[in-house]
GROMACS .gro file of N, CA and C in nm:
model
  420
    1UNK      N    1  24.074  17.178  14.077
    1UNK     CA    2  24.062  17.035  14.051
    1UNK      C    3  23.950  17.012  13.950
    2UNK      N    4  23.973  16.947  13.832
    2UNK     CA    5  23.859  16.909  13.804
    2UNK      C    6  23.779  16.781  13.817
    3UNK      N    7  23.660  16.794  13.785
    3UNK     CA    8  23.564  16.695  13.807
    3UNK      C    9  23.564  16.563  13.713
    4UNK      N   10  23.545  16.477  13.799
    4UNK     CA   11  23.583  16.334  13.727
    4UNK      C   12  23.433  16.254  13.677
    5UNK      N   13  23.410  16.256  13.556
    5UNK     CA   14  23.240  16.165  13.523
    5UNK      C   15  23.293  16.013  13.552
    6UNK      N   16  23.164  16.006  13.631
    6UNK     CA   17  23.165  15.846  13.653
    6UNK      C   18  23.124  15.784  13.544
    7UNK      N   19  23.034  15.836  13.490
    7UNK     CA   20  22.939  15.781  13.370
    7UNK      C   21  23.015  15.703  13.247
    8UNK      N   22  23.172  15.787  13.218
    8UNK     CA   23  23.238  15.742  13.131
    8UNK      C   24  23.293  15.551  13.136
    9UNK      N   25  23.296  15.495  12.995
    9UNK     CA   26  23.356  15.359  12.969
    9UNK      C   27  23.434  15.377  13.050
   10UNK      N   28  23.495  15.232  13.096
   10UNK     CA   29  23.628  15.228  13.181
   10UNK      C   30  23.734  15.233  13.126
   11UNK      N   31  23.778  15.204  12.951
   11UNK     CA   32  23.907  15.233  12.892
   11UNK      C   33  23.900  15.377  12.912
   12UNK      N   34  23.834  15.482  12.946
   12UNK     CA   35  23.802  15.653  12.925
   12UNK      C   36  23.908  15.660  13.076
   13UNK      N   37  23.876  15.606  13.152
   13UNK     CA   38  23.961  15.607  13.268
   13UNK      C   39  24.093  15.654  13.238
   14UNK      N   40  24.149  15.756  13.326
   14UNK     CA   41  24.281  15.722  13.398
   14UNK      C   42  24.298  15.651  13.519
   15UNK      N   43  24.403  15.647  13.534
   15UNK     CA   44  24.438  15.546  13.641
   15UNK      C   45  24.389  15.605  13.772
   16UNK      N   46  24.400  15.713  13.827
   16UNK     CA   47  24.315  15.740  13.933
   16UNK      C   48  24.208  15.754  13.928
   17UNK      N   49  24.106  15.766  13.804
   17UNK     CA   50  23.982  15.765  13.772
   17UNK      C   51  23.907  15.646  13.791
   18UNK      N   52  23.982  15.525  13.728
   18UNK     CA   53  23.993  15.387  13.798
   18UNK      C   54  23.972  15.340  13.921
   19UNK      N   55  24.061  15.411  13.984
   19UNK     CA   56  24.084  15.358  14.102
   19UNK      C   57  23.983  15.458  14.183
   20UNK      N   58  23.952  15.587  14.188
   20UNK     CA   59  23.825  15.603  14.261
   20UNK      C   60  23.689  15.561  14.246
   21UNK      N   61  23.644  15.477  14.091
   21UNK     CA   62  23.562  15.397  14.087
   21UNK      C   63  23.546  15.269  14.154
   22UNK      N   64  23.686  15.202  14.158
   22UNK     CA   65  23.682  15.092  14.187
   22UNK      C   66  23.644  15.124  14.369
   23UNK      N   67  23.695  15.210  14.413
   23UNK     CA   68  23.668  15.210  14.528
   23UNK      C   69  23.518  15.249  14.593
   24UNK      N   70  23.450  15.359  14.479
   24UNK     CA   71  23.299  15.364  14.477
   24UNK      C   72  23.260  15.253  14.454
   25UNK      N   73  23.266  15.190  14.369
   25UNK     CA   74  23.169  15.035  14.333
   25UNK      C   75  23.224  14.956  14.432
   26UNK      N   76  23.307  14.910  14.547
   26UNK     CA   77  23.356  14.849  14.658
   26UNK      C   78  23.253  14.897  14.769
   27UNK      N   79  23.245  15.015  14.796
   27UNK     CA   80  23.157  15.052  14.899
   27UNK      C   81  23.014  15.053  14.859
   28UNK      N   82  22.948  15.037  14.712
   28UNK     CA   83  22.842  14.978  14.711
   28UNK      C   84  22.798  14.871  14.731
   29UNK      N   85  22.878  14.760  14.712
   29UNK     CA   86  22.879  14.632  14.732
   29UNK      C   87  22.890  14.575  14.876
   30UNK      N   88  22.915  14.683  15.008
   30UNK     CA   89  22.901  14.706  15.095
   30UNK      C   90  23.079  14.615  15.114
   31UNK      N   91  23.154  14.597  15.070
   31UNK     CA   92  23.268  14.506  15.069
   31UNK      C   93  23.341  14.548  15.244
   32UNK      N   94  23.360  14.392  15.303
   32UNK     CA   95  23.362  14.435  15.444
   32UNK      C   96  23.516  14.457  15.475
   33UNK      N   97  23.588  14.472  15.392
   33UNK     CA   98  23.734  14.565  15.413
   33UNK      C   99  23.793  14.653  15.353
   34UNK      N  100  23.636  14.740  15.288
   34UNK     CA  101  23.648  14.859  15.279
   34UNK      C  102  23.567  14.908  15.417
   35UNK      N  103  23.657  15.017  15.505
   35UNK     CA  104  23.601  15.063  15.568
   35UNK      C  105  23.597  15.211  15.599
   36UNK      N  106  23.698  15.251  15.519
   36UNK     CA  107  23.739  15.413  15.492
   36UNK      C  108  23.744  15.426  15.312
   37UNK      N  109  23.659  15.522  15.296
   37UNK     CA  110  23.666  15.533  15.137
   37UNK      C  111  23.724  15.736  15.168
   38UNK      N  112  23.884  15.683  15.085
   38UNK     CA  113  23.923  15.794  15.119
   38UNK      C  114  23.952  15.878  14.952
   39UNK      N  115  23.858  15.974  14.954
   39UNK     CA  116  23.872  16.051  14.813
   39UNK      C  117  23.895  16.194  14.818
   40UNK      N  118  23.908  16.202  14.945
   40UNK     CA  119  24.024  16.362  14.940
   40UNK      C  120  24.094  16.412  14.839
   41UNK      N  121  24.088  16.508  14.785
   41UNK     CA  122  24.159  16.571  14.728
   41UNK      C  123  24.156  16.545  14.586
   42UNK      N  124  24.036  16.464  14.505
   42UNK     CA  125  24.053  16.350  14.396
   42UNK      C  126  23.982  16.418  14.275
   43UNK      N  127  23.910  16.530  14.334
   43UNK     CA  128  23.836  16.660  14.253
   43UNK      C  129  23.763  16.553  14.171
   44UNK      N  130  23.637  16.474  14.273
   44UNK     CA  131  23.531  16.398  14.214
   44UNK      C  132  23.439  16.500  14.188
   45UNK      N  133  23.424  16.574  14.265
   45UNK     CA  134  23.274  16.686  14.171
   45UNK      C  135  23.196  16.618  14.236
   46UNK      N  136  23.095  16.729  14.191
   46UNK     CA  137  22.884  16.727  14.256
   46UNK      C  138  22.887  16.578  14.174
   47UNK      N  139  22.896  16.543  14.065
   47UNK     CA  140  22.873  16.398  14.009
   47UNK      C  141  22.908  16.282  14.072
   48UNK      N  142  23.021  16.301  14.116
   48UNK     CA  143  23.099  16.198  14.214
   48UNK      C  144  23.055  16.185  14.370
   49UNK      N  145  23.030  16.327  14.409
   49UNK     CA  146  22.961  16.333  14.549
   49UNK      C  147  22.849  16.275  14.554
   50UNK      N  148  22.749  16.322  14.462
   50UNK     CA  149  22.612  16.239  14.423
   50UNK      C  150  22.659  16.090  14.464
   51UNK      N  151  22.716  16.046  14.401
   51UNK     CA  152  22.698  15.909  14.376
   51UNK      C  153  22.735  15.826  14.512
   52UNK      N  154  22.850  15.896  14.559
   52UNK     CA  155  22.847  15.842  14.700
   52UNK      C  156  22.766  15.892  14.797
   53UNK      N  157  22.716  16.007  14.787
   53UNK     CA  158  22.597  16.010  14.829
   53UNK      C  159  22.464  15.875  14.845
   54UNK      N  160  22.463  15.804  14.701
   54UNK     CA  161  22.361  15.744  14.677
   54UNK      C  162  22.485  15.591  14.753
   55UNK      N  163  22.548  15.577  14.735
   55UNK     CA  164  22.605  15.486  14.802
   55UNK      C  165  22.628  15.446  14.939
   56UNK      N  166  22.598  15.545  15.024
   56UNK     CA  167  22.601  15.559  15.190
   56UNK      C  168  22.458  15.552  15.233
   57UNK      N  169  22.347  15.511  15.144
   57UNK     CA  170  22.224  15.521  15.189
   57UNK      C  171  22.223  15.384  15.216
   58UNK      N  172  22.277  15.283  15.134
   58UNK     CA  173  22.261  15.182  15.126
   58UNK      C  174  22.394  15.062  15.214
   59UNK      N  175  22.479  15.159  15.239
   59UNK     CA  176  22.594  15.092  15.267
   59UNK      C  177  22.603  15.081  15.437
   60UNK      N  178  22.653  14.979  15.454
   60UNK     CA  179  22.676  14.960  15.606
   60UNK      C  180  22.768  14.884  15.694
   61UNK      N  181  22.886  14.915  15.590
   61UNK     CA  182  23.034  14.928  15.600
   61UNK      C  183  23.099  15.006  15.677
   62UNK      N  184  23.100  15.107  15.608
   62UNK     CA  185  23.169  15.246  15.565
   62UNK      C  186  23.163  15.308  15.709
   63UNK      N  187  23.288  15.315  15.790
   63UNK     CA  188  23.309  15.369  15.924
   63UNK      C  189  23.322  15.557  15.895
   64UNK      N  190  23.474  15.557  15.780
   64UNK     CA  191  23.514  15.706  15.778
   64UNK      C  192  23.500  15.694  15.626
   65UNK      N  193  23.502  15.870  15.606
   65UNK     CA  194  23.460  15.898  15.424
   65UNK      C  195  23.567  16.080  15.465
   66UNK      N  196  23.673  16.015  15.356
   66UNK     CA  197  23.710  16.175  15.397
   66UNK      C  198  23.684  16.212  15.220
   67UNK      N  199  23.635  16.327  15.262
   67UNK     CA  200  23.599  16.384  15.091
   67UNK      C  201  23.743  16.578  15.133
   68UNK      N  202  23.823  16.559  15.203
   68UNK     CA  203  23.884  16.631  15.284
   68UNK      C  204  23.957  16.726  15.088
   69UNK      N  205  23.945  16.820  15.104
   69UNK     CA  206  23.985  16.915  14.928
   69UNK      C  207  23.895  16.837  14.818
   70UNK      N  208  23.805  16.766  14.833
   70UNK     CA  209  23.704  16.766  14.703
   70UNK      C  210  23.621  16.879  14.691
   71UNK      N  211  23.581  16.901  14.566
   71UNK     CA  212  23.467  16.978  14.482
   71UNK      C  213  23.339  16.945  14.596
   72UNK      N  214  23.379  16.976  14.705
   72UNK     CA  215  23.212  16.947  14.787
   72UNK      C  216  23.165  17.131  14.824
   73UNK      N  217  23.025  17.125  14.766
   73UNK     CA  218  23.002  17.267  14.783
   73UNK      C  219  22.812  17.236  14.835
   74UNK      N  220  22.748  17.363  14.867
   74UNK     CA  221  22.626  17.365  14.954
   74UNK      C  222  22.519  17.228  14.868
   75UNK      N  223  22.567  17.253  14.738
   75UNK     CA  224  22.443  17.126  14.639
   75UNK      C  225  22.477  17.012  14.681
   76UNK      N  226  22.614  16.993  14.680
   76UNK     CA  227  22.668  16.844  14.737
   76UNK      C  228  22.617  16.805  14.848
   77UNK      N  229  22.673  16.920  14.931
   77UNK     CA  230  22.584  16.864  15.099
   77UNK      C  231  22.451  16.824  15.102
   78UNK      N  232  22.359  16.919  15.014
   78UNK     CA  233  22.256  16.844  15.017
   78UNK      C  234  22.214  16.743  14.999
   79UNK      N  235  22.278  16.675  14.921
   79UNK     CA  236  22.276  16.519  14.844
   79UNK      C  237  22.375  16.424  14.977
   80UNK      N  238  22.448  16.451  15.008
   80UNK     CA  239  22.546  16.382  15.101
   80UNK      C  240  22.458  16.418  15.228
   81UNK      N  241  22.369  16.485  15.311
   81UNK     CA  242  22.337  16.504  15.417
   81UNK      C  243  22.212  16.397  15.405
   82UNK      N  244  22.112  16.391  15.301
   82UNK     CA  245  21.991  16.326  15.262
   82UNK      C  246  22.067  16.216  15.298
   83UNK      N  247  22.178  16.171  15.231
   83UNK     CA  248  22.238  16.004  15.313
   83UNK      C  249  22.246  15.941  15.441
   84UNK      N  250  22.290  16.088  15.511
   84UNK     CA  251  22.327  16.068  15.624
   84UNK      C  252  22.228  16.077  15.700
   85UNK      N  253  22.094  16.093  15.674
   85UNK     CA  254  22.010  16.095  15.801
   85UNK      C  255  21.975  15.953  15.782
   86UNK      N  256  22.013  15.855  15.676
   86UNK     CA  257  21.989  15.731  15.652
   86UNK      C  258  22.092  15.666  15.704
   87UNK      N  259  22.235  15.689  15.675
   87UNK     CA  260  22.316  15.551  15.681
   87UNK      C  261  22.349  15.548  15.826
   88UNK      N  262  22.366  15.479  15.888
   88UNK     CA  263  22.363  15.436  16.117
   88UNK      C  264  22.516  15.351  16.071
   89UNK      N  265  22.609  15.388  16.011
   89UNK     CA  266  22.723  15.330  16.025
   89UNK      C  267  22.853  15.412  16.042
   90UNK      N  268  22.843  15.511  15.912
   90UNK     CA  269  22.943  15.593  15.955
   90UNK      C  270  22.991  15.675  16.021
   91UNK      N  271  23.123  15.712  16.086
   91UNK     CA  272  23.136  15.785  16.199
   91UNK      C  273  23.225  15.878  16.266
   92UNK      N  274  23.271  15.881  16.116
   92UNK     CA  275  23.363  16.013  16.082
   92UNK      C  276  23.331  16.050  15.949
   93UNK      N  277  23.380  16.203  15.935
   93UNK     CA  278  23.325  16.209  15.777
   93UNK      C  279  23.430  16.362  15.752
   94UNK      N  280  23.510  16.357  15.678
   94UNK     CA  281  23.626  16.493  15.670
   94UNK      C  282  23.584  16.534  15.578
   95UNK      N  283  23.566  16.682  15.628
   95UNK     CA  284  23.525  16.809  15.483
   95UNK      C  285  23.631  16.860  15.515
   96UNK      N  286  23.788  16.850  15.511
   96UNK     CA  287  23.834  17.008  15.579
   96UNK      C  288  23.845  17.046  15.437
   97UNK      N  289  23.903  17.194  15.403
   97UNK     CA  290  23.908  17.254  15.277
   97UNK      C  291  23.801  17.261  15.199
   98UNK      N  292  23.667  17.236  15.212
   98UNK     CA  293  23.587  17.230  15.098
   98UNK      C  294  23.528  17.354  15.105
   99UNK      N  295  23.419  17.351  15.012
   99UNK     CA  296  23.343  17.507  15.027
   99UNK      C  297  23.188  17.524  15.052
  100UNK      N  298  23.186  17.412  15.164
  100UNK     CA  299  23.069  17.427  15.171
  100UNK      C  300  22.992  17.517  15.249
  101UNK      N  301  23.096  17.634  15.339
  101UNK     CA  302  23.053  17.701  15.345
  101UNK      C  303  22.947  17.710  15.520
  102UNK      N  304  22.912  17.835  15.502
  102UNK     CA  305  22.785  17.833  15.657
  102UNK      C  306  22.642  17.729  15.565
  103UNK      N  307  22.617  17.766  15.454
  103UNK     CA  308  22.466  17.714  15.433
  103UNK      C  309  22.545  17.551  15.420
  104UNK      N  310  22.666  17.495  15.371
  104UNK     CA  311  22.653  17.358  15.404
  104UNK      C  312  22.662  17.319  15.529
  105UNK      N  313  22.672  17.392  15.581
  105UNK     CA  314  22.712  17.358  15.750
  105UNK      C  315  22.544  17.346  15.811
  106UNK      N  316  22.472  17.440  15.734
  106UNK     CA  317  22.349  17.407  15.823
  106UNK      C  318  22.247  17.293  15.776
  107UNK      N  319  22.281  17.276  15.686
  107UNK     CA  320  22.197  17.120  15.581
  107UNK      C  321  22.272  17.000  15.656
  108UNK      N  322  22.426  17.000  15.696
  108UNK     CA  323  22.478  16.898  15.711
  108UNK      C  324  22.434  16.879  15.917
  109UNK      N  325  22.385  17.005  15.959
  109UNK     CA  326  22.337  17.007  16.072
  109UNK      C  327  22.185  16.953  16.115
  110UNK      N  328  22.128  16.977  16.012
  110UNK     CA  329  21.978  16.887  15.977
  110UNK      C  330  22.003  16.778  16.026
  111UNK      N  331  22.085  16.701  15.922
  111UNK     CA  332  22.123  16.578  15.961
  111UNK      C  333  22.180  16.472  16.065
  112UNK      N  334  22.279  16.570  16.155
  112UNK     CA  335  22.287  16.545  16.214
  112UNK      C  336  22.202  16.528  16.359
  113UNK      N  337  22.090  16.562  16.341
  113UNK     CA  338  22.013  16.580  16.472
  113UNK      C  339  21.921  16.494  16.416
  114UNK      N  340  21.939  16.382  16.325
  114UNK     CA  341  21.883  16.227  16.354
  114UNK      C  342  21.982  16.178  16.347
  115UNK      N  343  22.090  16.203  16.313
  115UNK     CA  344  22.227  16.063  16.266
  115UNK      C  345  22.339  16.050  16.428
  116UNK      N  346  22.298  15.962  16.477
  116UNK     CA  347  22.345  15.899  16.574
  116UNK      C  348  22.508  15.869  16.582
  117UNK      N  349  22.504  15.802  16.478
  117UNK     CA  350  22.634  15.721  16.433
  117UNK      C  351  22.744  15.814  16.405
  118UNK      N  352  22.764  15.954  16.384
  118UNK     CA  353  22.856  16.013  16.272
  118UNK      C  354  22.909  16.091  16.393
  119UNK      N  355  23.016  16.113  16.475
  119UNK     CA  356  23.124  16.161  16.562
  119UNK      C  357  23.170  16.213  16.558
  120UNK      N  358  23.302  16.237  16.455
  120UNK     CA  359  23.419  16.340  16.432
  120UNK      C  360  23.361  16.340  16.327
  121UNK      N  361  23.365  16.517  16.331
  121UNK     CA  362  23.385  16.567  16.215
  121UNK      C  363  23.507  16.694  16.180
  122UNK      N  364  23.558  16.674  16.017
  122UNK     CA  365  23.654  16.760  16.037
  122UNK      C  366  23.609  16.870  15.990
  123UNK      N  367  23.602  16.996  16.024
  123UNK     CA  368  23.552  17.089  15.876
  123UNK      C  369  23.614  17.260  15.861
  124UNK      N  370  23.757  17.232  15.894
  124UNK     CA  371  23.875  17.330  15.915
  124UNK      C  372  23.857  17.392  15.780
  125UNK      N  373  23.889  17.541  15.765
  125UNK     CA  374  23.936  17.561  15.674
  125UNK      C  375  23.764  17.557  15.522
  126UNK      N  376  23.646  17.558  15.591
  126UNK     CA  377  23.540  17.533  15.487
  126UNK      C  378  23.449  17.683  15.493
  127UNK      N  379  23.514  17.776  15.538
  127UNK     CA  380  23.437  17.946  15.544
  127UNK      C  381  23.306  17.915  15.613
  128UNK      N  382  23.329  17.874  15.743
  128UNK     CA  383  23.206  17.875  15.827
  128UNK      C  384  23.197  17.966  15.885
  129UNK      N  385  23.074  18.083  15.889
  129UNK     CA  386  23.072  18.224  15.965
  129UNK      C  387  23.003  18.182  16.092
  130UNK      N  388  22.930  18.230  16.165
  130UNK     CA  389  22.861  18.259  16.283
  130UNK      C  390  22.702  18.195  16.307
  131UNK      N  391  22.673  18.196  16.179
  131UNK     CA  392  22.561  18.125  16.123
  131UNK      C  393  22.573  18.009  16.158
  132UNK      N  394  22.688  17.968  16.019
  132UNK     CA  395  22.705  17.782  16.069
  132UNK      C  396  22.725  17.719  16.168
  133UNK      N  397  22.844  17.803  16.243
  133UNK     CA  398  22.883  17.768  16.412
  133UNK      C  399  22.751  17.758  16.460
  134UNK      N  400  22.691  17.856  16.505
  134UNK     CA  401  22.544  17.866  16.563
  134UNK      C  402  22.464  17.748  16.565
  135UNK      N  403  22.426  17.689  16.414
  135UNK     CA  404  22.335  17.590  16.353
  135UNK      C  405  22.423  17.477  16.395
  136UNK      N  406  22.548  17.409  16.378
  136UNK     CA  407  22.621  17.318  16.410
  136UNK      C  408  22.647  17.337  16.609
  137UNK      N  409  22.623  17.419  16.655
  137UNK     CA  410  22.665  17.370  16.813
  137UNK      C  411  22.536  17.357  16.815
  138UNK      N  412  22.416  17.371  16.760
  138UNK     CA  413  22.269  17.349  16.826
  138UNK      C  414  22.226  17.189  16.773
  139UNK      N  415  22.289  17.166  16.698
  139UNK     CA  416  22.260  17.047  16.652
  139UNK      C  417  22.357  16.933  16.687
  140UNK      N  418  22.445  16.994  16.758
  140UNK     CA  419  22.528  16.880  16.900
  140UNK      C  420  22.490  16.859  17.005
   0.00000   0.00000   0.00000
Protein backbone atom coordinates (compact mmCIF):
# COMPACT_ATOMS: atom_id res chain seq x y z
CA UNK A 1 0.00 0.00 0.00
CA UNK A 2 1.26 3.17 -0.41
CA UNK A 3 1.38 6.13 1.72
CA UNK A 4 -0.97 8.94 1.29
CA UNK A 5 0.60 12.89 2.15
CA UNK A 6 -1.80 14.81 3.88
CA UNK A 7 0.18 17.86 3.29
CA UNK A 8 -0.79 17.86 -0.43
CA UNK A 9 -3.52 20.75 -2.11
CA UNK A 10 -6.88 19.21 -2.19
CA UNK A 11 -7.21 19.26 -6.19
CA UNK A 12 -3.75 16.71 -5.61
CA UNK A 13 -6.40 14.46 -4.03
CA UNK A 14 -7.92 11.39 -5.26
CA UNK A 15 -11.06 10.57 -4.32
CA UNK A 16 -10.20 8.33 -1.48
CA UNK A 17 -7.47 10.66 -0.52
CA UNK A 18 -10.35 13.10 -0.09
CA UNK A 19 -12.32 11.28 1.62
CA UNK A 20 -9.77 10.05 4.31
CA UNK A 21 -9.04 13.71 4.90
CA UNK A 22 -12.31 14.71 5.11
CA UNK A 23 -12.81 12.20 7.67
CA UNK A 24 -9.42 13.25 9.58
CA UNK A 25 -10.43 16.92 9.62
CA UNK A 26 -14.17 15.60 10.98
CA UNK A 27 -12.59 13.95 13.93
CA UNK A 28 -10.57 17.01 14.64
CA UNK A 29 -13.34 19.12 14.85
CA UNK A 30 -14.43 16.63 17.36
CA UNK A 31 -17.83 16.31 14.92
CA UNK A 32 -20.41 14.40 17.18
CA UNK A 33 -21.45 11.79 14.40
CA UNK A 34 -18.32 10.86 13.72
CA UNK A 35 -17.79 8.19 16.03
CA UNK A 36 -15.75 5.46 14.26
CA UNK A 37 -13.01 6.83 11.98
CA UNK A 38 -12.51 3.81 9.95
CA UNK A 39 -9.13 3.86 7.77
CA UNK A 40 -8.28 0.28 7.48
CA UNK A 41 -6.67 -0.75 4.82
CA UNK A 42 -6.28 3.03 3.21
CA UNK A 43 -2.25 2.70 3.31
CA UNK A 44 -2.24 6.25 5.23
CA UNK A 45 1.44 5.76 6.36
CA UNK A 46 3.58 6.99 9.52
CA UNK A 47 2.31 10.61 8.01
CA UNK A 48 -1.24 9.81 8.23
CA UNK A 49 -0.88 7.84 11.54
CA UNK A 50 0.93 10.89 12.96
CA UNK A 51 -1.71 13.00 12.31
CA UNK A 52 -4.38 11.04 13.82
CA UNK A 53 -2.30 10.47 16.29
CA UNK A 54 -2.24 14.28 16.92
CA UNK A 55 -5.98 14.21 16.46
CA UNK A 56 -7.04 11.72 19.35
CA UNK A 57 -5.19 13.88 21.84
CA UNK A 58 -7.56 16.37 21.41
CA UNK A 59 -10.66 14.60 20.36
CA UNK A 60 -13.47 13.36 22.47
CA UNK A 61 -15.69 11.82 20.09
CA UNK A 62 -14.03 9.11 18.69
CA UNK A 63 -15.43 5.70 20.37
CA UNK A 64 -13.57 3.09 17.64
CA UNK A 65 -10.44 3.84 15.19
CA UNK A 66 -9.75 0.81 13.11
CA UNK A 67 -6.36 1.49 11.38
CA UNK A 68 -7.00 -2.65 10.75
CA UNK A 69 -4.06 -3.29 7.18
CA UNK A 70 -2.61 0.31 7.46
CA UNK A 71 1.15 1.16 7.18
CA UNK A 72 1.10 1.09 11.17
CA UNK A 73 4.59 -0.06 12.26
CA UNK A 74 6.70 0.26 15.92
CA UNK A 75 7.33 4.47 14.96
CA UNK A 76 3.64 4.79 14.45
CA UNK A 77 2.75 3.21 17.70
CA UNK A 78 4.80 5.42 19.25
CA UNK A 79 3.08 8.47 18.10
CA UNK A 80 -0.48 6.74 18.36
CA UNK A 81 0.26 5.31 22.00
CA UNK A 82 1.58 9.09 23.25
CA UNK A 83 -2.32 9.82 22.28
CA UNK A 84 -3.66 7.32 23.98
CA UNK A 85 -2.41 7.82 27.36
CA UNK A 86 -4.28 11.22 26.69
CA UNK A 87 -7.53 10.67 24.90
CA UNK A 88 -10.42 8.99 27.96
CA UNK A 89 -12.83 8.40 24.99
CA UNK A 90 -11.89 5.83 22.81
CA UNK A 91 -12.62 2.27 23.22
CA UNK A 92 -11.79 0.14 20.66
CA UNK A 93 -8.90 0.55 18.46
CA UNK A 94 -8.13 -2.39 15.46
CA UNK A 95 -4.53 -3.11 14.45
CA UNK A 96 -5.25 -6.54 12.98
CA UNK A 97 -2.66 -7.07 10.03
CA UNK A 98 -0.28 -4.36 10.81
CA UNK A 99 3.37 -4.70 11.65
CA UNK A 100 3.75 -3.50 14.59
CA UNK A 101 5.08 -6.22 15.78
CA UNK A 102 6.24 -7.40 19.78
CA UNK A 103 8.12 -3.82 20.29
CA UNK A 104 4.64 -2.14 19.13
CA UNK A 105 2.87 -4.22 21.34
CA UNK A 106 4.96 -3.11 24.23
CA UNK A 107 4.77 0.90 23.65
CA UNK A 108 1.07 0.36 22.96
CA UNK A 109 1.14 -1.55 26.50
CA UNK A 110 2.70 1.57 28.24
CA UNK A 111 -0.26 3.06 27.43
CA UNK A 112 -2.47 1.18 28.27
CA UNK A 113 -1.75 0.98 31.98
CA UNK A 114 -3.04 4.69 32.24
CA UNK A 115 -5.79 4.56 29.46
CA UNK A 116 -8.90 3.51 31.13
CA UNK A 117 -11.22 4.02 28.32
CA UNK A 118 -9.72 1.71 25.41
CA UNK A 119 -11.37 -2.16 25.71
CA UNK A 120 -11.22 -4.21 22.66
CA UNK A 121 -8.50 -4.50 21.06
CA UNK A 122 -7.90 -6.27 17.80
CA UNK A 123 -4.31 -7.22 16.99
CA UNK A 124 -4.56 -10.71 14.97
CA UNK A 125 -2.26 -11.38 12.58
CA UNK A 126 0.54 -8.24 13.79
CA UNK A 127 3.85 -10.88 14.56
CA UNK A 128 3.47 -10.69 18.25
CA UNK A 129 6.14 -13.15 19.88
CA UNK A 130 6.26 -13.97 23.62
CA UNK A 131 7.66 -10.71 24.49
CA UNK A 132 4.62 -8.77 23.43
CA UNK A 133 2.09 -11.34 24.84
CA UNK A 134 4.08 -11.09 28.12
CA UNK A 135 4.15 -7.04 28.15
CA UNK A 136 0.36 -6.88 26.92
CA UNK A 137 -1.18 -9.54 29.61
CA UNK A 138 0.84 -7.48 32.33
CA UNK A 139 -0.54 -4.43 31.33
CA UNK A 140 -4.28 -5.90 31.57
Amino acid sequence: AREIPLARQPNQFSKMEAEICERIERARRNDPTLIMLNLGGRGIGYEGICEVAEVLKENNVLERLNLAGANVNKAAMVALTASLKINTTLQKLDLWRTDIGSEGVVVLSDALLVNASLTVLHLGFCKIDTVGAVALADAL
